[in-house]
Coordinates of C-alpha atoms and ligand atoms in Angstrom, one line a residue:
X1 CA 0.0 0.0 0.0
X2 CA 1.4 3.5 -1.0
X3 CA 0.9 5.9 1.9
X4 CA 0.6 9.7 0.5
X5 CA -0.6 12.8 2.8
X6 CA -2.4 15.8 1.6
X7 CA -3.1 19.1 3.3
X8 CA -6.2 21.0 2.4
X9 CA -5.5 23.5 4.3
X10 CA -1.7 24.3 2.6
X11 CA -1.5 25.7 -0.4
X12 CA 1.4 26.1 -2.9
X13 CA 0.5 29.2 -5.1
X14 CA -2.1 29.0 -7.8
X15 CA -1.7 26.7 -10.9
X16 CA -1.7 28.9 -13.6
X17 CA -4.8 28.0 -16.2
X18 CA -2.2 28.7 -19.2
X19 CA -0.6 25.9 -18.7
X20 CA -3.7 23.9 -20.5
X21 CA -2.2 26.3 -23.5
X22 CA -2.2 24.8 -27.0
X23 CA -0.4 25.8 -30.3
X24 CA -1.8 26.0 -33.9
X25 CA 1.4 26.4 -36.9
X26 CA 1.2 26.5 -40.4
X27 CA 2.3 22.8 -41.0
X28 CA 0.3 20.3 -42.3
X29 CA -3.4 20.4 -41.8
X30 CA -3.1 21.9 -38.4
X31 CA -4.5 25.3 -39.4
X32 CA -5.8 24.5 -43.1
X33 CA -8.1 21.5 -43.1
X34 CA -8.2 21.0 -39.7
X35 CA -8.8 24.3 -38.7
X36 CA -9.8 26.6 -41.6
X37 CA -11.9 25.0 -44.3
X38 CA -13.0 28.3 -46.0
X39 CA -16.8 29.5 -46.1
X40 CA -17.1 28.2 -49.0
X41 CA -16.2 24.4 -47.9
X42 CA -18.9 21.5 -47.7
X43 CA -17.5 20.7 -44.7
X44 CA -19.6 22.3 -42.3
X45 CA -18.3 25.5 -41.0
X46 CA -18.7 28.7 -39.0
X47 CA -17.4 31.9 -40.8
X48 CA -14.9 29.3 -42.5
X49 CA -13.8 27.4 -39.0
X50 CA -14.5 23.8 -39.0
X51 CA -18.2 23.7 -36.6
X52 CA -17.0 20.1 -35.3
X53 CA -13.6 20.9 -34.2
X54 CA -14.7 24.7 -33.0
X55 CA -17.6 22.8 -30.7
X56 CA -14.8 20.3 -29.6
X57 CA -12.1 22.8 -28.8
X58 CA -14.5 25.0 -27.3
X59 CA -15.1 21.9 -24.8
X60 CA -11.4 22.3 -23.2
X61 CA -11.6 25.8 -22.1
X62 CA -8.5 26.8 -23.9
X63 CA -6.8 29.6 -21.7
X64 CA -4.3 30.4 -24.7
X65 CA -3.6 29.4 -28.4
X66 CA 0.4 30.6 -29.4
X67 CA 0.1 30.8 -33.6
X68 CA 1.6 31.1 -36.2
X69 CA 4.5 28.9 -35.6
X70 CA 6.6 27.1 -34.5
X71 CA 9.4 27.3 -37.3
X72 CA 7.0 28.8 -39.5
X73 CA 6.9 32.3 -37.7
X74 CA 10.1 33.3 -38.2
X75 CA 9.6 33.1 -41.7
X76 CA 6.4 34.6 -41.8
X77 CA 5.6 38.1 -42.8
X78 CA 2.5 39.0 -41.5
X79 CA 1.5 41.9 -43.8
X80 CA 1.1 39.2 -46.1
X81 CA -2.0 37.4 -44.5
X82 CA -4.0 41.0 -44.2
X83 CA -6.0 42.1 -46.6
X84 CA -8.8 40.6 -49.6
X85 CA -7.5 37.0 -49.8
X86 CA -7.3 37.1 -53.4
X87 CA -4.8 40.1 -53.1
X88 CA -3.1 38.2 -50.6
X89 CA 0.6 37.1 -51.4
X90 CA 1.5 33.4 -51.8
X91 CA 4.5 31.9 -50.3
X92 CA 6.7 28.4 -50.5
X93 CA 6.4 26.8 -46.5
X94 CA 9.8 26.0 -46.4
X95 CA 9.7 24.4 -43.4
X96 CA 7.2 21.9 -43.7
X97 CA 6.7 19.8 -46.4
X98 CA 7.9 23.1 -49.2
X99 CA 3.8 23.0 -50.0
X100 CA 2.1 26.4 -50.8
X101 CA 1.3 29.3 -48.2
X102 CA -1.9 31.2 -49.3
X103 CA -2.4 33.2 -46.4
X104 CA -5.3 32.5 -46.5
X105 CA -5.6 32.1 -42.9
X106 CA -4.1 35.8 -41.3
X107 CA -3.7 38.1 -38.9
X108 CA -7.7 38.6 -38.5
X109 CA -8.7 34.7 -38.8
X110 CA -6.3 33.6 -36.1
X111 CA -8.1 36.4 -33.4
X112 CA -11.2 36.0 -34.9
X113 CA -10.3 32.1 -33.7
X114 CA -9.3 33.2 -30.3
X115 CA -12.6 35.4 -29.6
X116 CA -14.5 31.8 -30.9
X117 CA -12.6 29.3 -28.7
X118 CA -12.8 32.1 -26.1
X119 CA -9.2 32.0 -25.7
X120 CA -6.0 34.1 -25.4
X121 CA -3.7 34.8 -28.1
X122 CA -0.1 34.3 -27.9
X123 CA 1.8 35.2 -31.5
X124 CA 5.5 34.3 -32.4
X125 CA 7.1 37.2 -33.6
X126 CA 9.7 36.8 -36.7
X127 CA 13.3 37.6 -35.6
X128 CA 15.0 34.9 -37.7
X129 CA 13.9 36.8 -41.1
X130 CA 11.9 39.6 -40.2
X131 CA 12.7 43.2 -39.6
X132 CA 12.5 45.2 -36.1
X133 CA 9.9 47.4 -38.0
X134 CA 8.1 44.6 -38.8
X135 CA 7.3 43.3 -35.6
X136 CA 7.0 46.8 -34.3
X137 CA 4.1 47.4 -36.7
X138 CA 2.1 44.4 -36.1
X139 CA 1.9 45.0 -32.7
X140 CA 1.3 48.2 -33.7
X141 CA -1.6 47.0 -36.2
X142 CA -3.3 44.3 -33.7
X143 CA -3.3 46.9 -30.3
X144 CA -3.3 50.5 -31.4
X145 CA -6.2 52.2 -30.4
X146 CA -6.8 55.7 -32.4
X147 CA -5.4 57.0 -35.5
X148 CA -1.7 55.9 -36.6
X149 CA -0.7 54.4 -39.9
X150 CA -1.2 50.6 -38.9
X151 CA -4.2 51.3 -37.0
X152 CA -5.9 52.7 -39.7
X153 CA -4.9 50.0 -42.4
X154 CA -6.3 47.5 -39.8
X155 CA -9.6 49.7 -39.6
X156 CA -9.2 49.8 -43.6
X157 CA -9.1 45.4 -43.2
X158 CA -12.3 45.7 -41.1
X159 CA -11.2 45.3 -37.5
X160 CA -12.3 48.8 -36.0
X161 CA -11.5 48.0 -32.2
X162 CA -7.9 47.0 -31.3
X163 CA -7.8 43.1 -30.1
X164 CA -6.3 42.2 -26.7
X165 CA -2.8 40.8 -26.7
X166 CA -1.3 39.7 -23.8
X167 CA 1.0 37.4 -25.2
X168 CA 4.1 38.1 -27.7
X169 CA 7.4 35.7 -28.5
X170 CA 10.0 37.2 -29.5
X171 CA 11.2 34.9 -31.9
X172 CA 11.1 30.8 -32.1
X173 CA 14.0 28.4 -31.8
X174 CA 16.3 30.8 -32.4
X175 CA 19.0 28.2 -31.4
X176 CA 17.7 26.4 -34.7
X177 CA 15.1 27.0 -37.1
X178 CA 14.8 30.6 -36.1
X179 CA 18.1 31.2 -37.1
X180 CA 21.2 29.0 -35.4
X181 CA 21.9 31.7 -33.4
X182 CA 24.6 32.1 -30.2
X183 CA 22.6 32.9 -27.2
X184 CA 25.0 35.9 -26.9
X185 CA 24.1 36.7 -30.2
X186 CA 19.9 36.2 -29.8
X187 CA 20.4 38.5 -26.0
X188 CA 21.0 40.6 -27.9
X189 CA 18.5 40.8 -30.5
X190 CA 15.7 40.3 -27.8
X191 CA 17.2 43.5 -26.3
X192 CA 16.6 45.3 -30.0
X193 CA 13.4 43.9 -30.7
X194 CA 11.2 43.5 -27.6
X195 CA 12.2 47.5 -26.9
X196 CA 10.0 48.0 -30.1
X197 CA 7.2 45.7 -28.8
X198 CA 5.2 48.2 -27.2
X199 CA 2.6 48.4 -25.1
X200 CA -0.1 50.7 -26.6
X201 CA -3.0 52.1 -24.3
X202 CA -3.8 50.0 -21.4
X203 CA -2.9 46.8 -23.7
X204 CA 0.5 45.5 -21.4
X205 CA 2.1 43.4 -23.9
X206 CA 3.9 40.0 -21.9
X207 CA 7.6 39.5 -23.7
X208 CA 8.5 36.2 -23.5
X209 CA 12.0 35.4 -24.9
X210 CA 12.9 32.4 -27.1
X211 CA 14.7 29.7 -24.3
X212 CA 16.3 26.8 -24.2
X213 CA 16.2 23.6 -26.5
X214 CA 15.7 20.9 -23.7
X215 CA 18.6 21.1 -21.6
X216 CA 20.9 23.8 -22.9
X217 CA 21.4 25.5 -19.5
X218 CA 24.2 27.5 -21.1
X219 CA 21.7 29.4 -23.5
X220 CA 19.6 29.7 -20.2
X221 CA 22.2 31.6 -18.2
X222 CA 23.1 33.9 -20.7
X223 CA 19.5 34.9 -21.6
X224 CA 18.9 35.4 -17.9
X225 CA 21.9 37.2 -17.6
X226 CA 21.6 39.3 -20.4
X227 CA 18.0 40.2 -20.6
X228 CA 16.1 39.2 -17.3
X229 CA 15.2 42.4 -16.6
X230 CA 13.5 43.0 -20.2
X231 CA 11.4 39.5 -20.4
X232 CA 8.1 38.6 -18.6
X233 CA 8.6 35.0 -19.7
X234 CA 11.6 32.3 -21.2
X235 CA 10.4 29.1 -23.1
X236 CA 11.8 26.1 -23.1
X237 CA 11.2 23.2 -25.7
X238 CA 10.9 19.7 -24.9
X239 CA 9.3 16.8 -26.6
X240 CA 9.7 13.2 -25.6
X241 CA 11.0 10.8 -27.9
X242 CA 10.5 7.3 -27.1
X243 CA 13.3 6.3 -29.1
X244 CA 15.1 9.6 -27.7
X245 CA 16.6 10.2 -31.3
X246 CA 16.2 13.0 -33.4
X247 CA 18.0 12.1 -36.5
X248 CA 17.1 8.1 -36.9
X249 CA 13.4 6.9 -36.4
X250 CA 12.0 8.2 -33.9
X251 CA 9.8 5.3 -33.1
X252 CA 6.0 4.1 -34.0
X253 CA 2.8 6.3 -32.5
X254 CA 0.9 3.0 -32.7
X255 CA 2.9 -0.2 -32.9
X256 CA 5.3 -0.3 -29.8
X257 CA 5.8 -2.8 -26.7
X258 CA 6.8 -2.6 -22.7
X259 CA 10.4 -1.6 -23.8
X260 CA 8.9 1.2 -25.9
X261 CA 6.3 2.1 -23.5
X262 CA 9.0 2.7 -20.3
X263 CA 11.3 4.0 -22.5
X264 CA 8.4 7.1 -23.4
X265 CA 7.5 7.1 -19.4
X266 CA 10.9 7.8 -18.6
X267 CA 12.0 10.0 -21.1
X268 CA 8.8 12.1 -20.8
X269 CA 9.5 12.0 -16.6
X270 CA 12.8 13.9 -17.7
X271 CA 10.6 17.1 -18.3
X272 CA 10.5 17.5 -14.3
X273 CA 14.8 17.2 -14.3
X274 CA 14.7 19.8 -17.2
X275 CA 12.5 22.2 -15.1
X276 CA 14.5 22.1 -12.1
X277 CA 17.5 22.6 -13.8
X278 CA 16.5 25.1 -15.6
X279 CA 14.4 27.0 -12.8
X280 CA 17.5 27.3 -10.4
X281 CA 20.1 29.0 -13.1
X282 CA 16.5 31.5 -13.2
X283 CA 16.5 31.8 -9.4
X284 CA 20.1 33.1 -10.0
X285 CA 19.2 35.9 -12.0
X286 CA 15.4 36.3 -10.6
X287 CA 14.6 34.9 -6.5
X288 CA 11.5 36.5 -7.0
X289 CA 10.0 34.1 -10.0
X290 CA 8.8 37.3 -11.8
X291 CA 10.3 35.5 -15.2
X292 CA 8.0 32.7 -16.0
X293 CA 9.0 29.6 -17.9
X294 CA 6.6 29.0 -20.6
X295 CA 6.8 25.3 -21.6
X296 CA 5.4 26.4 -25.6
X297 CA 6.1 23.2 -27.0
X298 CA 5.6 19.7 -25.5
X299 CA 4.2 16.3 -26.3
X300 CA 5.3 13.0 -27.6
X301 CA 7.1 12.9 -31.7
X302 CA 7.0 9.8 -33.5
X303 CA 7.8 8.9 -37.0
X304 CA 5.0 10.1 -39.0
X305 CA 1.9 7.6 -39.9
X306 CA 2.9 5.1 -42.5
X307 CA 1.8 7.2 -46.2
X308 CA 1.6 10.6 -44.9
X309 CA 3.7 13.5 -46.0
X310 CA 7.0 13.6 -43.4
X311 CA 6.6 17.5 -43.4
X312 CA 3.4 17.3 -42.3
X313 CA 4.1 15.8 -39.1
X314 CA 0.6 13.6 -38.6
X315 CA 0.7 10.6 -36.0
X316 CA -1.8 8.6 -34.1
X317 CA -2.1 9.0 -30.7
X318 CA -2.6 6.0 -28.1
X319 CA -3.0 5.4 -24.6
X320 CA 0.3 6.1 -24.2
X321 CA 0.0 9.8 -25.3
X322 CA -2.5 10.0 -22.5
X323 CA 0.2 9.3 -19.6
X324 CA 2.5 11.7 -22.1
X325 CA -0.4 14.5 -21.0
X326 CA -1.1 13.1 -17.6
X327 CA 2.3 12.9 -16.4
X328 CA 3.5 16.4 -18.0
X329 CA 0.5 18.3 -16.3
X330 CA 0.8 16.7 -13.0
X331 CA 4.9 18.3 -13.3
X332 CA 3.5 21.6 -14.7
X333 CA 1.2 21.8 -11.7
X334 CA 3.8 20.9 -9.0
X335 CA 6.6 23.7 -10.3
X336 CA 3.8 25.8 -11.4
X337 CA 6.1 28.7 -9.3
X338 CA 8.4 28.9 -12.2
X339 CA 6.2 27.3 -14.6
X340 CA 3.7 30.2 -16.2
X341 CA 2.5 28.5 -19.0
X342 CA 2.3 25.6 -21.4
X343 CA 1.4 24.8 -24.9
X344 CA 0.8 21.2 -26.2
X345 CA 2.2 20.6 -29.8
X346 CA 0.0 21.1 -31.8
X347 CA -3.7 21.3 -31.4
X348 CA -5.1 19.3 -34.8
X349 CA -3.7 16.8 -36.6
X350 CA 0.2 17.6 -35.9
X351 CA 2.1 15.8 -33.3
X352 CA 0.4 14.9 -30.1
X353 CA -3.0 16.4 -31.1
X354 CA -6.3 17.2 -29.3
X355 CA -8.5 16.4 -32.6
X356 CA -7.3 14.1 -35.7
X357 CA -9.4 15.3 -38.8
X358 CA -10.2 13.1 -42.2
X359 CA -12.5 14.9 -44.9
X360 CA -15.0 15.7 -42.7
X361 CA -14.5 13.4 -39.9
X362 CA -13.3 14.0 -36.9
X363 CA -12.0 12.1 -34.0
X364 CA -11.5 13.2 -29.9
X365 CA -7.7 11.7 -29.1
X366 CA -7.1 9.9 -25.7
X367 CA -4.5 13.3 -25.2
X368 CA -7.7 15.5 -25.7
X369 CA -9.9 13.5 -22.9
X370 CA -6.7 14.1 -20.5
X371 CA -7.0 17.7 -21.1
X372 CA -10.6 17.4 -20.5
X373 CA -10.5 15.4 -17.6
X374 CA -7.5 17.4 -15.9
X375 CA -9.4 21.2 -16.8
X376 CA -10.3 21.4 -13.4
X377 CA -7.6 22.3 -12.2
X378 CA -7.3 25.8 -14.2
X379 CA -6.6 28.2 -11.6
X380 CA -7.1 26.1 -8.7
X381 CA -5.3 26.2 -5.8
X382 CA -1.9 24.0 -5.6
X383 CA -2.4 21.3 -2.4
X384 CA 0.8 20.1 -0.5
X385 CA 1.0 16.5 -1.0
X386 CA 3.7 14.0 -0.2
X387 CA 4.0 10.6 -0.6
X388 CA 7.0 8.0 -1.8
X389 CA 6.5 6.3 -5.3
X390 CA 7.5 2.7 -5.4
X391 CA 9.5 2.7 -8.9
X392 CA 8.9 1.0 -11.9
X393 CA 11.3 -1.6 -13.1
X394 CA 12.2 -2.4 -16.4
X395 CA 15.3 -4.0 -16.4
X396 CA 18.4 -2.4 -15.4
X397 CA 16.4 0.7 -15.5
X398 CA 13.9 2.3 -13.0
X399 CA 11.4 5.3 -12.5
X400 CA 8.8 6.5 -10.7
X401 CA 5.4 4.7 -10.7
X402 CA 3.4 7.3 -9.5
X403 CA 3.1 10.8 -11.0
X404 CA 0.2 12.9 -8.8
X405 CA -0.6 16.6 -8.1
X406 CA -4.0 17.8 -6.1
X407 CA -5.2 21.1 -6.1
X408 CA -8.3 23.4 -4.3
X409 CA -11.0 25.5 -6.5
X410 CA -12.6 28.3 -5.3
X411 CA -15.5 26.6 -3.9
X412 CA -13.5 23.9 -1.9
X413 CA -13.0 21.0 -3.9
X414 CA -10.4 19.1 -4.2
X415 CA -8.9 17.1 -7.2
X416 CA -6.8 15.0 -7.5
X417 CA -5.2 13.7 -10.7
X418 CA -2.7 10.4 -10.7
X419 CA -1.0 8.8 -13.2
X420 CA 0.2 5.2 -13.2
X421 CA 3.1 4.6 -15.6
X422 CA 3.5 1.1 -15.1
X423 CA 2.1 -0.8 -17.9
X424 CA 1.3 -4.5 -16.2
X425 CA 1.1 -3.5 -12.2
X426 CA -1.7 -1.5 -10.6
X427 CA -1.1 0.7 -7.8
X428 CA -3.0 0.6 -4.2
X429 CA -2.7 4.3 -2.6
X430 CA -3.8 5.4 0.7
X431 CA -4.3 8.9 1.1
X432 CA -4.3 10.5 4.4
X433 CA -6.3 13.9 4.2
X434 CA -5.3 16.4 6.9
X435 CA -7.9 19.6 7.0
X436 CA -10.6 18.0 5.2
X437 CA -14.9 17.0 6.1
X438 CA -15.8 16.3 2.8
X439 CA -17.9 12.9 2.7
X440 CA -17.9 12.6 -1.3
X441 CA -15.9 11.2 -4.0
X442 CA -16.3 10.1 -7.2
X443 CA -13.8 10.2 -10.2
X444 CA -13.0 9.2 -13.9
X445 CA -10.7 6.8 -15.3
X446 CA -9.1 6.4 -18.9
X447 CA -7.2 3.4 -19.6
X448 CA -7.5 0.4 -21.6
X449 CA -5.9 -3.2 -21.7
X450 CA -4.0 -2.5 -24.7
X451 CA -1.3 0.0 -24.2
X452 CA -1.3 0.9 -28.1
X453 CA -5.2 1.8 -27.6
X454 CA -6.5 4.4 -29.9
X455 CA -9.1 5.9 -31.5
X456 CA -10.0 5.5 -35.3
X457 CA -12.6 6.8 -37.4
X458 CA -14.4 4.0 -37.4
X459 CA -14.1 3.2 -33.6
X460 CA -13.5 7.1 -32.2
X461 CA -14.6 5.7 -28.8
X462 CA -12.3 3.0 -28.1
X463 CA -10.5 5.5 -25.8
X464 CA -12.6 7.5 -23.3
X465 CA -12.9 8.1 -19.6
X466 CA -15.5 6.4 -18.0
X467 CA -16.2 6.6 -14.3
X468 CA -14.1 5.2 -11.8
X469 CA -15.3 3.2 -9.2
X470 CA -12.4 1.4 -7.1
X471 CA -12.3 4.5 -3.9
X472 CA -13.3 4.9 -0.7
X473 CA -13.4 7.7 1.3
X474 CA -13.6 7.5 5.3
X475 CA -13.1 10.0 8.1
X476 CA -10.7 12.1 5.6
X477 CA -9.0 8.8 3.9
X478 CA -9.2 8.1 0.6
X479 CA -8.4 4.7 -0.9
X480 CA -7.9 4.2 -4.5
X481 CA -6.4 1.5 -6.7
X482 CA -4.8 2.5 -10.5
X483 CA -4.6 -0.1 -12.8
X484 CA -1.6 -0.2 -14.6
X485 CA -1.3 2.4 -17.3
X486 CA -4.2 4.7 -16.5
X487 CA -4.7 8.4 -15.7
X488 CA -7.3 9.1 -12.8
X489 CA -8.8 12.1 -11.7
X490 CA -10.3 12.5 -8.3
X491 CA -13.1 14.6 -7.5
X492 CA -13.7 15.3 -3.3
X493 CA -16.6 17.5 -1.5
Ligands
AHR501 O1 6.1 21.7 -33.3 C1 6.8 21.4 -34.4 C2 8.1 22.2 -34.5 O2 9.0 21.8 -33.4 C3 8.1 23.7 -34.3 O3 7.8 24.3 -35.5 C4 9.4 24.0 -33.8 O4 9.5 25.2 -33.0 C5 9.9 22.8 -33.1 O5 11.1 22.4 -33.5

C-alpha cells in the first residue's frame, strides 16, 4: 500500500490555467483542413472554421492558443495574411513539407479564432527573417487604439477595435530553425526587438523570450543574464521521444511494446529534471520568479503515420500519449512557481493532437480526454502533498510509478489527478487527508488493456474516460487502486 498525505489547508500558489495552452502552426493540416476549411467548404463550418472541431475545442476551455509557428513564424511576414484573400501574397512553407502558403488564414482569422474558442492569443514574432519594423508594426496593427498608420490599415481590413494581446514571442528556436543563433548573439537581438514591442494604451504586452532547447542550460544563463530584466517570460522546448533520437526513427505512435512504453515514461519524466535545472540558473538571475518559464512546446514525436507526407508531421495517438499529458500536467502543476504557461504541440492533426481530422470526420484523441478530464484544475489552488512512489522496473532501469498533483477551487474541492506509468502492475494508494470534512468522492478513469489503444474513425470511442469506481473515502482517507497504465482524476466534496 502506497501511503501519501495531503493538506487542504496548505497551499502552494495558484496553478496557472495557461498551462492547459495549445499551439496551432502553419504545418500540415493543423491550421488548413483541420482548422480553416473556407466558407465556402462542404464541410460544415462557421465563418470558414471547422463547426466540429470549434464545438470540440470550445469543450477544453483553452486559456491560450500561441500561432503562427513554431518554425514557420520566423519566416512569416504578417503583412502578407492581411488584406482581400485574393490580393493576398503566396509563399513556398519552407519548413514543412515546401507545399504552398496562401495566407489565406491571417492576422484577423487567427483572433477571430481566439474570440470563438474564447481564448488568449499568444503570437510568435519573426526575428529569424523579419525586420525590427516589422514586428513593431504588427503589434502596432493588432493593439493600437486611435489613428496611426497601422491602425488605420487595420480599420481599412475591417477590424475597427484593437484586439487584446497579452501574449508576444520574441522569436522561435532561435537556437535552430529561427536562425542557429549564439545565445549571446539572440540576448542581444531580444534586447533590439522587444524595446519596439510596445505596449499601446492599457494593452500590457507580456515579452516572452525564445529559451532553451531541452537542456541547454548555457543558452539559459546567458538569456537570464543578459535580458532578465526585459522578459516577462523564457520558453523552453521539450518533446519526448520514445526512441530519444532525433535524426534516426523516432519510433512508432501505434505499434510499440513494454520496452517502448518505459522508454516514453521515462523520457517524458525527464521534463521535471529539465524544469529544475532550468528553474535554479532563473533563481540566480530572478529569486523573485517574476520570469515565467513557458513550456510552448511539449508532447510525444514519433515517426509520421505510414503514407503521410514527413513535413506534415501527422501521428496517431494512443493510450500512451494519454500518460505523455497526464504525467507532463501533473509536473507543470507541482513547479507551477516557475512554470507560467504551457502549450501542447499542436492542437489538430500535428504531433500529439487534441482532434485528428479526415475529410469531414473527426475524432477526440485519448491526449484530448486528458485535457478534459484534468481542466479542473485551471486556476485552482496547488495542495501540499507527499507521498513516496514505489519505482517502476524495467530491467536495469527504473522510475517512478506514481506521478500525482491535487489542487483546491474556489468553492472547496479538491482534485486529484494520478498517473500510473506502469504498464502490467496496478497501484494501491492510501491517502491520508489532513484539513478536510468532505464525505464525497467520485472520479474518472481512462485506460484500456492494450497500451497501443487508440481511436479510429471508425471506432472514435475506443479511448474514453469512464467513471471510476475502485475508492473509498472514510473519516478524511481516501483509498484508491490504479490499474496499470491509467490516468485518474479524483473529485472530493
Ligand atoms: O512543433 C513542431 C516544431 O517543433 C516547431 O515548429 C518548432 O518550433 C519545433 O522544433
Amino acid at each position: 500500500m502506497i501511503k501519501m498525505t495531503l493538506n487542504a489547508a496548505k497551499t502552494n500558489g495558484t496553478i496557472s490555467r495557461y498551462l492547459y495552452g495549445q499551439f496551432a502552426e502553419h504545418l500540415g493540416r493543423c491550421i488548413y483542413e483541420g482548422i480553416w476549411v473556407g466558407e465556402d467548404s462542404l464541410i460544415e463550418n462557421v465563418e470558414g472554421y471547422r463547426k466540429d472541431v470549434l464545438e470540440a475545442l470550445r469543450q477544453l476551455n483553452i486559456p491560450v492558443l500561441r500561432w503562427p509557428g513554431g518554425c514557420f513564424a520566423d519566416e512569416y511576414h504578417w503583412e502578407d495574411g492581411i488584406g482581400p484573400k485574393s490580393e493576398r501574397a503566396r509563399m513556398i512553407n519552407n519548413n514543412w513539407g515546401g507545399v504552398e502558403e496562401n495566407n489565406h488564414f491571417g492576422t484577423h482569422e487567427f483572433l477571430r479564432l481566439c474570440e470563438l474558442l474564447d481564448t488568449e492569443p499568444y503570437i510568435s514574432g519573426n526575428v529569424g527573417s523579419g525586420t525590427v519594423r516589422e514586428m513593431q508594426q504588427w503589434v502596432e496593427y493588432m493593439t493600437f487604439d486611435g489613428e496611426s498608420p497601422m491602425a488605420n490599415l487595420r480599420k481599412q481590413n475591417g477590424q475597427e477595435n484593437p484586439w487584446k494581446l497579452q501574449f508576444f514571442g520574441v522569436g522561435n528556436e532561435n537556437w535552430g530553425c529561427g536562425g542557429n543563433m549564439r545565445p549571446e548573439y539572440y540576448a542581444d537581438l531580444y534586447r533590439h526587438y522587444s524595446t519596439y514591442v510596445r505596449n499601446y494604451g492599457d494593452n500590457k504586452v507580456y515579452k516572452i523570450a525564445c529559451g532553451p532547447n531541452t537542456d541547454d542550460y548555457h543558452w539559459t544563463e546567458v538569456l537570464m543574464r543578459e535580458a532578465a530584466g526585459l522578459m516577462n517570460g523564457l520558453s523552453l522546448h521539450y518533446y519526448t521521444l520514445p526512441t530519444g533520437n532525433w535524426f534516426g526513427s523516432k519510433g512508432s505512435s501505434t505499434e510499440f511494446g513494454a520496452d517502448e512504453w518505459f522508454a516514453t515514461m521515462k523520457n517524458t519524466m525527464y521534463m521535471e529534471e529539465l524544469i529544475v535545472k532550468h528553474s535554479k540558473i532563473m533563481d540566480k538571475y530572478d529569486p523573485e520568479c517574476k520570469v515565467g518559464l513557458i513550456v510552448d512546446e511539449w508532447g510525444g514525436w514519433y515517426d509520421v503515420e505510414p503514407g503521410t507526407n514527413p513535413g506534415f508531421l501527422y501521428q496517431q495517438n494512443t493510450l500512451r500519449d494519454a500518460l505523455i499529458a497526464g504525467i507532463n500536467l501533473n509536473i507543470f502543476h507541482n513547479y507551477s512557481k516557475r512554470v507560467k504557461m504551457a502549450n501542447i504541440a499542436q492542437v489538430v492533426n500535428v504531433l500529439q493532437a487534441m482532434v485528428l481530422t479526415e475529410g469531414d470526420r473527426m475524432l477526440l484523441t485519448p491526449t484530448y480526454h486528458v485535457f478534459d478530464m484534468y481542466k479542473v484544475h485551471q486556476d485552482a489552488e496547488l495542495l501540499d502533498l507527499s507521498f513516496e512512489s514505489p519505482m517502476y522496473k524495467h530491467g536495469s532501469q527504473t522510475i517512478p510509478q506514481l506521478s500525482v498533483s491535487a489542487s483546491k477551487n474556489v468553492d472547496g474541492i479538491i482534485h486529484i489527478s494520478a498517473c500510473n506509468l506502469h504498464h502490467a502492475i496496478s497501484a494501491s494508494v492510501s491517502c491520508h487527508i489532513d484539513a478536510f470534512e468532505g464525505k464525497e468522492v467520485s472520479g474518472q478513469i481512462l485506460t484500456h488493456s492494450s497500451l497501443n489503444a487508440h481511436n479510429t474513425f471508425d471506432r472514435p470511442e475506443e479511448v474514453a474516460p469512464v467513471k471510476f469506481t475502485d475508492m473509498t473515502l472514510r473519516d478524511g482517507k481516501l483509498n484508491f487502486v490504479l490499474p496499470p497504465a491509467t490516468v485518474v482524476v479524483l473529485k472530493l466534496g
